[in-house]
Short mmCIF file of C-alpha atoms and ligand atoms in Angstrom, two decimals:
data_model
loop_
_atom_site.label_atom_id
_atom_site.label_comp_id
_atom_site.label_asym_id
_atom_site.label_seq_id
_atom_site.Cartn_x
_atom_site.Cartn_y
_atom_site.Cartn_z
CA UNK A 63 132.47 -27.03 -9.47
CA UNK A 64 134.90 -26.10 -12.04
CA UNK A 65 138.11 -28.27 -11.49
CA UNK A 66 141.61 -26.46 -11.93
CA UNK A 67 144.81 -28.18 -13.62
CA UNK A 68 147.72 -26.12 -11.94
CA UNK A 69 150.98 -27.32 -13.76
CA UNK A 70 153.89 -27.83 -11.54
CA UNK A 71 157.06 -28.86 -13.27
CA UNK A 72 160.24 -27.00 -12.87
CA UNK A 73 160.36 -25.07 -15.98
CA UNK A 74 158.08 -22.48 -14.93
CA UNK A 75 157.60 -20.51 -11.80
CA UNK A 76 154.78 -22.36 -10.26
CA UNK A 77 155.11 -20.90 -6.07
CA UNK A 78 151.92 -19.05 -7.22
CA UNK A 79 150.17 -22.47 -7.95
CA UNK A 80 151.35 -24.06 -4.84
CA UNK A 81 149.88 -21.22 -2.87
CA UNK A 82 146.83 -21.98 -4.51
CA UNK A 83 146.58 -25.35 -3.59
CA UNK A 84 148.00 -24.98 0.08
CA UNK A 85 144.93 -22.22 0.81
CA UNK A 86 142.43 -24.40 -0.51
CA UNK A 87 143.82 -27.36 1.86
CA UNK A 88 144.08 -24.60 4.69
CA UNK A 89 140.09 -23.91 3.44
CA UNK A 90 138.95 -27.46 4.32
CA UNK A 91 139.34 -28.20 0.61
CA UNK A 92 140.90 -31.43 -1.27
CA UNK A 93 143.21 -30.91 -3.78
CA UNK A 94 144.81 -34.11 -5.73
CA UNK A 95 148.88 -34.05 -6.42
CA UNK A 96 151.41 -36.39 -7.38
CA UNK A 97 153.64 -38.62 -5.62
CA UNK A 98 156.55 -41.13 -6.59
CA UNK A 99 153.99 -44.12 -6.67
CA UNK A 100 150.38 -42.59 -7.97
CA UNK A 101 148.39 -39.39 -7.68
CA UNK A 102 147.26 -38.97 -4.09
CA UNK A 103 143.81 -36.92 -3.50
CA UNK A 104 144.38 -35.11 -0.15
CA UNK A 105 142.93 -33.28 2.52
CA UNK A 106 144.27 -31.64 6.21
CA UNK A 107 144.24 -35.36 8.10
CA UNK A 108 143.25 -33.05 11.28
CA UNK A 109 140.19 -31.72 9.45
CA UNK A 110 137.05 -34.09 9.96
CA UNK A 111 135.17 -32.68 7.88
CA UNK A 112 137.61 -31.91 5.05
CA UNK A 113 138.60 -35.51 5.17
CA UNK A 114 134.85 -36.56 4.71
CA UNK A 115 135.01 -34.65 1.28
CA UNK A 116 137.71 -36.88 0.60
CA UNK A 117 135.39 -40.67 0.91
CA UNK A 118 132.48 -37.99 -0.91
CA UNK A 119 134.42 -37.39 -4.32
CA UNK A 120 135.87 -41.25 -4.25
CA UNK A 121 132.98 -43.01 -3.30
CA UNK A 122 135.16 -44.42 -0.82
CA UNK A 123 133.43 -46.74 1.36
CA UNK A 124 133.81 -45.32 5.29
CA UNK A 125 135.55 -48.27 6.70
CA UNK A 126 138.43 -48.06 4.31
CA UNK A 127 141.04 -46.04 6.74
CA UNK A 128 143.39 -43.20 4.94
CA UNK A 129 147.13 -42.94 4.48
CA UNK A 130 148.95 -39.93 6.33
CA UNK A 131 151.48 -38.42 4.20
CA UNK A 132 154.01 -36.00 6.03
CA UNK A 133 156.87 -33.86 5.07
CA UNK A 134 159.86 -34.38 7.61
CA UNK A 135 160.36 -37.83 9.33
CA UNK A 136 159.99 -36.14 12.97
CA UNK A 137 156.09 -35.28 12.07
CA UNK A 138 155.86 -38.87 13.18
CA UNK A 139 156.03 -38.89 16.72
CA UNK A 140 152.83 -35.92 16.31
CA UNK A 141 150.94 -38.58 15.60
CA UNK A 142 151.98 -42.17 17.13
CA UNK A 143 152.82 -43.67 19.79
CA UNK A 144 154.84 -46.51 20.97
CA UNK A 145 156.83 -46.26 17.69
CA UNK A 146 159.29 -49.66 18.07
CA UNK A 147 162.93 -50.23 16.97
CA UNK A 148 161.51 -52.22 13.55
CA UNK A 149 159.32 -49.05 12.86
CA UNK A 150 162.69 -46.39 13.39
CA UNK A 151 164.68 -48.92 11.24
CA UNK A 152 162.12 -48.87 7.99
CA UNK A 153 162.00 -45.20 8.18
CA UNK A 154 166.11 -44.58 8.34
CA UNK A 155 165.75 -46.91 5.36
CA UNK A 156 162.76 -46.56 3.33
CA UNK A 157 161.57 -42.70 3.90
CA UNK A 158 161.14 -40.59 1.64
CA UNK A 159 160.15 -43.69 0.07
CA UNK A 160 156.80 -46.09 -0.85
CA UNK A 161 156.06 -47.58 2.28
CA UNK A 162 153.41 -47.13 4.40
CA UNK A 163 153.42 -48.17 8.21
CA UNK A 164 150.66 -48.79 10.20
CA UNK A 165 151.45 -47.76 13.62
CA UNK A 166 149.74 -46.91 17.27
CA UNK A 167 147.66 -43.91 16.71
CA UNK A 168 148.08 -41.59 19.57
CA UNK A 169 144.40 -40.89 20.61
CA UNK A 170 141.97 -37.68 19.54
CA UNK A 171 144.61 -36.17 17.24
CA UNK A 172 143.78 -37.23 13.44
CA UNK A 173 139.76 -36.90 12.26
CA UNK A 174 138.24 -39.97 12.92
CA UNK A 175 137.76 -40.74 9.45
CA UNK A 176 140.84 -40.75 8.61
CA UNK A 177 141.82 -44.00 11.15
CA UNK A 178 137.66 -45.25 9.90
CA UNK A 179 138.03 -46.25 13.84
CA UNK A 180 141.13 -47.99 14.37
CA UNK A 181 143.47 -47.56 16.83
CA UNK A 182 146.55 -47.79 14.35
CA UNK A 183 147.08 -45.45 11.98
CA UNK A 184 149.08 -45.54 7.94
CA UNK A 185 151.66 -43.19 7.89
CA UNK A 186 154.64 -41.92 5.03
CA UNK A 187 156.85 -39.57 3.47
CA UNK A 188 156.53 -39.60 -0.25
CA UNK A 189 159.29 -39.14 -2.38
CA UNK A 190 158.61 -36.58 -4.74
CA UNK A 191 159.28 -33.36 -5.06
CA UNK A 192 155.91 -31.57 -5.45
CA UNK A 193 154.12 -34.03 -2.99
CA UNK A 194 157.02 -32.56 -0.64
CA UNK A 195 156.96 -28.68 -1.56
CA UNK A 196 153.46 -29.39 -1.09
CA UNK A 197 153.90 -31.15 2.42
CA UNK A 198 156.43 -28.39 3.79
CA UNK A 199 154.78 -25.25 3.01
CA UNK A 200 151.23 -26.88 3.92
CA UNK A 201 153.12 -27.24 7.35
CA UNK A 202 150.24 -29.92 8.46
CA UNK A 203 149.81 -33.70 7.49
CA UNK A 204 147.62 -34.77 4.35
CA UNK A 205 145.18 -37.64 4.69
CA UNK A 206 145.13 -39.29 1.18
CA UNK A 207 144.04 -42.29 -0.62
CA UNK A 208 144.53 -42.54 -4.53
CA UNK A 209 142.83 -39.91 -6.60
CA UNK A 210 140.82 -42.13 -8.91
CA UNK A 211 136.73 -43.11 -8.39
CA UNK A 212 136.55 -46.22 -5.64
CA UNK A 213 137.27 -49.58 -7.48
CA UNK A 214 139.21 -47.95 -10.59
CA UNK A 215 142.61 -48.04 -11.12
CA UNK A 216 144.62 -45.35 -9.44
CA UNK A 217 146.35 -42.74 -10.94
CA UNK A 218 149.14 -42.19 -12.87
CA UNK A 219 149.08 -39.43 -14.73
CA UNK A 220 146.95 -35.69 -14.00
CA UNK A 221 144.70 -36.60 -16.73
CA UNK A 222 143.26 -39.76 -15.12
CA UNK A 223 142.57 -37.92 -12.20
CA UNK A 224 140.54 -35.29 -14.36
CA UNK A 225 138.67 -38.05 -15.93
CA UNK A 226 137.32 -39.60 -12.51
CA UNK A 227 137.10 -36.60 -10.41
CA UNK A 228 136.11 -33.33 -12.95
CA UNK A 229 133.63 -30.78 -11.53
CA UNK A 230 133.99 -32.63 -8.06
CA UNK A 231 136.84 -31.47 -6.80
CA UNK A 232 138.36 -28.12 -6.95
CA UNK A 233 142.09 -28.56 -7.99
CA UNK A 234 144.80 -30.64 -9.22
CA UNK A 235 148.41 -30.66 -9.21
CA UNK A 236 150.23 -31.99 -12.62
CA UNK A 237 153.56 -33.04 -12.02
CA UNK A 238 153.34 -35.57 -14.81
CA UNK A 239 153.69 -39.12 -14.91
CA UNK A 240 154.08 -41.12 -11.48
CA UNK A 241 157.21 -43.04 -11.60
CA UNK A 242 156.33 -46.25 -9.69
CA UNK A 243 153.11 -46.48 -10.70
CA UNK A 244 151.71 -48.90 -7.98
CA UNK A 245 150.73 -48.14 -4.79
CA UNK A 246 153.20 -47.98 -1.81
CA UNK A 247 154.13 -51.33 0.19
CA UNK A 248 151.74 -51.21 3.38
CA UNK A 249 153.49 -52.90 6.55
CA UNK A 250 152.16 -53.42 10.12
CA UNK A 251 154.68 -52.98 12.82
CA UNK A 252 152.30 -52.60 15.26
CA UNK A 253 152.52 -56.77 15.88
CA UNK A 254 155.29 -58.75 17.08
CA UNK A 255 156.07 -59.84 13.26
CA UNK A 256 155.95 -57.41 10.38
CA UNK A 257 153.07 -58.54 8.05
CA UNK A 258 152.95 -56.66 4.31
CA UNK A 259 149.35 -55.86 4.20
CA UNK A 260 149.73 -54.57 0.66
CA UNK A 261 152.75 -54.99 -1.59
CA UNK A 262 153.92 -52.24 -3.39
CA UNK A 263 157.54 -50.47 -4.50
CA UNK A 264 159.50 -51.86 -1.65
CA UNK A 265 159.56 -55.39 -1.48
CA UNK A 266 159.84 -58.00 1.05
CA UNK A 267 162.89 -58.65 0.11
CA UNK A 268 164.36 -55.01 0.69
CA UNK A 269 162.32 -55.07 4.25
CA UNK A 270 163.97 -58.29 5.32
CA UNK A 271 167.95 -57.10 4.37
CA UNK A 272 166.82 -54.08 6.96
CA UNK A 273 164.61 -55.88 9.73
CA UNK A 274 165.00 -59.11 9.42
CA UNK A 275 161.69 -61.82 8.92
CA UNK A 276 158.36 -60.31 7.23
CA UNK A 277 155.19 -62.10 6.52
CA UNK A 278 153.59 -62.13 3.46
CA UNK A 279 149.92 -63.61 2.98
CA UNK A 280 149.27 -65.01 -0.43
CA UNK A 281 146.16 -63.35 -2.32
CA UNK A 282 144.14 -66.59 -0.97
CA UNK A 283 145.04 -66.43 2.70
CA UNK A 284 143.71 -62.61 2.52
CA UNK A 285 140.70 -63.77 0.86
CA UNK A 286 139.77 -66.24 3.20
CA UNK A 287 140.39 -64.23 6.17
CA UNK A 288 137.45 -63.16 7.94
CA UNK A 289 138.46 -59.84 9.24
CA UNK A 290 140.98 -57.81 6.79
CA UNK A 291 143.52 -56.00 8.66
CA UNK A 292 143.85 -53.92 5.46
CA UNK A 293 140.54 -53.05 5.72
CA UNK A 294 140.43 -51.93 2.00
CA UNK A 295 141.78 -55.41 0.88
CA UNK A 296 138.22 -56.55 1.13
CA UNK A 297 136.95 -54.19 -1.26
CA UNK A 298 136.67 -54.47 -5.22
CA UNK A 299 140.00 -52.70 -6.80
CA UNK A 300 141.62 -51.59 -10.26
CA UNK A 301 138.59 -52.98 -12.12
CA UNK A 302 138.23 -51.38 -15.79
CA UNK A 303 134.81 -51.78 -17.10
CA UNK A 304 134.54 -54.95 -19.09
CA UNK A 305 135.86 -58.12 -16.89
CA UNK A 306 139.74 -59.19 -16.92
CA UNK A 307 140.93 -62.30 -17.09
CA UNK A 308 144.47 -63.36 -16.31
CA UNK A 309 146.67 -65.00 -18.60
CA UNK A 310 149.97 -67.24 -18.77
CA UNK A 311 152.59 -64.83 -20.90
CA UNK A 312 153.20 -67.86 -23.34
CA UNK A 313 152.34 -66.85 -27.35
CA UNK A 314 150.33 -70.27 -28.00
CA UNK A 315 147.97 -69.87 -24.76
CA UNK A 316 147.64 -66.27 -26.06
CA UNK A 317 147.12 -66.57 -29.97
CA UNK A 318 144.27 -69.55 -28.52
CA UNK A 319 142.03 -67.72 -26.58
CA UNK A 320 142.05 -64.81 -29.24
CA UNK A 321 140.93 -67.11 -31.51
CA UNK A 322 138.22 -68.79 -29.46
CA UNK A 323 136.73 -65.68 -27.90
CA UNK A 324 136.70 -63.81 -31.29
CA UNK A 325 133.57 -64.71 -32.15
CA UNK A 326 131.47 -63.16 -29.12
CA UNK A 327 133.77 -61.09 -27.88
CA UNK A 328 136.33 -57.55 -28.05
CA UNK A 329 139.44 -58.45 -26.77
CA UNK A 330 141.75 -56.52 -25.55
CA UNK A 331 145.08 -57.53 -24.83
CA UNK A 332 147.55 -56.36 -21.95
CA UNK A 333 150.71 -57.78 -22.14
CA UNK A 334 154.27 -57.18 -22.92
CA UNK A 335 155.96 -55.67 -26.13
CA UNK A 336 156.70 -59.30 -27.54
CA UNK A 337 152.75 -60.09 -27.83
CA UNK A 338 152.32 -57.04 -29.34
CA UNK A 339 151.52 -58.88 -32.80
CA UNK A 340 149.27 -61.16 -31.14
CA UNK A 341 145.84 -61.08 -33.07
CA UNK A 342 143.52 -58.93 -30.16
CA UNK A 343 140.98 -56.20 -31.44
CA UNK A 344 142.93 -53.81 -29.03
CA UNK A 345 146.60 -54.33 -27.19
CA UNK A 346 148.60 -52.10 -25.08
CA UNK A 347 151.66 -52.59 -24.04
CA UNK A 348 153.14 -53.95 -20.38
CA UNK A 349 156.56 -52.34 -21.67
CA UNK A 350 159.75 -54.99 -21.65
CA UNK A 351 159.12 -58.09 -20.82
CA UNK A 352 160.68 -59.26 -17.54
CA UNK A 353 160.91 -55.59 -17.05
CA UNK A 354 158.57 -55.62 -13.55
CA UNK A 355 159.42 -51.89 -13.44
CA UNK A 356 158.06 -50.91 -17.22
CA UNK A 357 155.31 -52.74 -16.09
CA UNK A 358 154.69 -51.75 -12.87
CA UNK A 359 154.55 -48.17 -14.45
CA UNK A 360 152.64 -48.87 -17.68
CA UNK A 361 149.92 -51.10 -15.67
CA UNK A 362 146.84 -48.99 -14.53
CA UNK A 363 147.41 -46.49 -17.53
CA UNK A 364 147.22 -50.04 -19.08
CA UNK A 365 143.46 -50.92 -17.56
CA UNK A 366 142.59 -47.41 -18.06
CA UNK A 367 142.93 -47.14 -21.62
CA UNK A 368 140.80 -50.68 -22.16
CA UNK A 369 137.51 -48.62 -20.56
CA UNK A 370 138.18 -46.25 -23.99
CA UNK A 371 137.69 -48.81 -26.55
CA UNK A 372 134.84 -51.06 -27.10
CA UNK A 373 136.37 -54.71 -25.51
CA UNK A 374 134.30 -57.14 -23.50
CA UNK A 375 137.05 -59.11 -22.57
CA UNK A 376 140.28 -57.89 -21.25
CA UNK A 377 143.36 -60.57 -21.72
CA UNK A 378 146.18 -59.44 -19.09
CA UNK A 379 149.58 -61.05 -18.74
CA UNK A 380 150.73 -62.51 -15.61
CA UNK A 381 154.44 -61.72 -13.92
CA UNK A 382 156.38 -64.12 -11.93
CA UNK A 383 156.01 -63.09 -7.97
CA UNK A 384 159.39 -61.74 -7.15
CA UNK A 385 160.24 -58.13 -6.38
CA UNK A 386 157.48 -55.31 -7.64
CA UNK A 387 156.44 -58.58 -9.30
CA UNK A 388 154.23 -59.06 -6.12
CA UNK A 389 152.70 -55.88 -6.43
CA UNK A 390 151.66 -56.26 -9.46
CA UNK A 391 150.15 -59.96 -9.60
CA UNK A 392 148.42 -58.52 -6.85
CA UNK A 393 147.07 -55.81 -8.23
CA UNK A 394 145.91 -57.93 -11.23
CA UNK A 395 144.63 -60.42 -9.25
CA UNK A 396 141.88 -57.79 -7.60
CA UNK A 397 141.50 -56.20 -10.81
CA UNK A 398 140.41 -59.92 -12.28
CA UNK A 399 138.80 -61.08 -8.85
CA UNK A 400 141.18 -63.98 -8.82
CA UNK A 401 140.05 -65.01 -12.40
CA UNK A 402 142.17 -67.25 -15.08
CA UNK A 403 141.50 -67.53 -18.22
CA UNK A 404 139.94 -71.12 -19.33
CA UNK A 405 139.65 -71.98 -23.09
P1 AMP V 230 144.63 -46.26 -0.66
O1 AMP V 230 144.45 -45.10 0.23
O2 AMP V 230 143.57 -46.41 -1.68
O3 AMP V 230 146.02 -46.32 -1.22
O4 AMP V 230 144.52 -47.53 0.30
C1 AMP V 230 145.18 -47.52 1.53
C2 AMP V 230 145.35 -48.93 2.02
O5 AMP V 230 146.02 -48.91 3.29
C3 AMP V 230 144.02 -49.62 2.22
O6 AMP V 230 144.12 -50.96 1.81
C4 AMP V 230 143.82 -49.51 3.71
O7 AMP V 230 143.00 -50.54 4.19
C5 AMP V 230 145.26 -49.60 4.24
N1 AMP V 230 145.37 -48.91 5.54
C6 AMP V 230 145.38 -47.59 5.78
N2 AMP V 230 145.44 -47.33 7.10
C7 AMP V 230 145.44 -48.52 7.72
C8 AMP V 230 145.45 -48.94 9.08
N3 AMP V 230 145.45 -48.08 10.08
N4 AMP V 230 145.44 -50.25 9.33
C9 AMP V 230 145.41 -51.14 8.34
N5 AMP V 230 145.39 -50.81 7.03
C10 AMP V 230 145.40 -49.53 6.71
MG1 MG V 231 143.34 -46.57 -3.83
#
């Protein structure tokens, strides 16, 4: 299958390229676009067996239930049921925006895939402009997970997508670089108390200013827990090739581990701009520190560009948990499988 690379920024006229894209959806295709947090690989989230093509060209495993993405707020009510007073208050708030709620699913409307047999159901309206033009004239809801190979890092940029998913699926938006660059904050309202199944752009601390009390499990409590309610939490995530290790952001830690896993090893280091002379065969660059944002957008590019060079050891920096900070310990914390450095 050849794989098209339809540019859509605003300096040309692109409607042509958007047509494209929305008759291949309306074909039972997939088609991968951006959004404000990564590229999203999507498919009509009423089409069964569109959305199987979806899991096909991942490698998804079939348990791992979909985010719905829709274009206007109202779409919602299509599609759940039961939607409570915490739920109306996140969207007012958050939407267009990069959280996801899990919600009632009203029965025999979505393809079952796309729910992987729940009753409850991951819905949200992205914030960016061609994930939107795309939404609106599509005039139906898109089922879509991140547009990377299951267990890579997501997305950030058209040309990751290409990498993972050339000559398997038929088209791909390029709107450029994501701006979050992590993906959105996953929250179930369907329980009496808000729990944050994933973290992502908005954090708990922006959910609790707008409804009040939100759990959080740590990346232990989720581990231990027998039955994920984010199913996909159980599932190996973000992992570049060669193993990653986390790492305190302190130079001496740093500049000691280089030196003792020289001999046997490539390392590549992922940290902030002030380790950037640190002695690692390879290094690239977590942006500011302290800046979770730079990070936050620099991080899966980050992982990414480590499966390009020869390391066998990747260093990564860790972040204090506050803010996007959460998000992205998290993320590193699945991409090292909960693994520290030890000299
Ligand atoms: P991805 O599509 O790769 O961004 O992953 C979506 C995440 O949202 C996964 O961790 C899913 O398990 C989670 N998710 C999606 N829908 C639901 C749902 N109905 N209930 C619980 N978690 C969900
Ligand atoms: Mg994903």
């Amino acid at each position: 299958m050849h794989t098209l690379q339809l540019a859509v920024d605003d300096f040309v006229d692109n409607s042509e390229n958007y047509t494209q894209a929305v008759d291949l959806l309306d074909n039972g295709e997939v088609v991968a676009f951006p959004t404000e947090t990564v590229y999203g690989l999507g498919a009509v989230a009423t089409d069964e067996q569109a959305v199987k093509k979806i899991f096909a060209a991942k490698g998804r495993p079939s348990d791992n239930p979909l985010i719905v993405h829709i274009g206007t707020a109202e779409e919602v009510s299509l599609y759940t049921a039961n939607i409570s007073e915490v739920a109306k208050k996140c969207m007012e708030a958050f939407w267009p925006g990069p959280l996801t709620l899990v919600m009632h699913a009203k029965p025999n409307i979505l393809a079952p895939s796309v729910t992987a047999g729940l009753q409850t159901v991951g819905i949200r309206m992205p914030d960016h402009p061609v994930a939107l033009k795309l939404l609106q004239t599509l005039k139906k809801p898109l089922a879509a997970p991140s547009a990377n190979r299951s267990g890579k890092p997501s997305p950030t940029k058209a040309s990751h997508v290409f990498e993972d998913l050339q000559g398997i699926i038929p088209c791909i938006l390029d709107g450029g670089r994501t701006g979050i660059g992590v993906e959105s904050t996953v929250l179930d309202v369907t329980l009496s108390e808000p729990v944050i199944l994933r973290p992502g752009g908005v954090t708990k601390e922006m959910l609790e200013e707008v409804i009040g009390p939100v759990l959080e499990p740590s990346f232990e409590q989720q581990k231990i827990e027998s039955t994920p309610k984010a199913p996909g939490m159980k599932y190996t995530h973000y992992a570049p090739d060669a193993p990653v290790y986390l790492i305190d952001a302190d130079e001496g830690i740093i500049e000691a581990a280089i030196a003792n896993l020289k001999s046997g090893h490539k390392v590549a280091l992922l940290a902030p701009e002030c380790f950037k002379e640190m002695k690692a065969d390879y290094y690239f660059s977590l942006g500011e520190a302290h800046d979770a944002e730079q990070m936050s957008a620099a991080l899966y590019d980050a992982l990414r560009a480590c499966d390009k060079t020869a390391a066998t050891i990747i260093l990564a920096t860790a972040t204090s948990k506050t803010g996007v900070g959460t998000a992205i310990m998290n993320r590193l914390e699945k991409a090292a499988g909960g693994n520290w450095y030890q000299p």
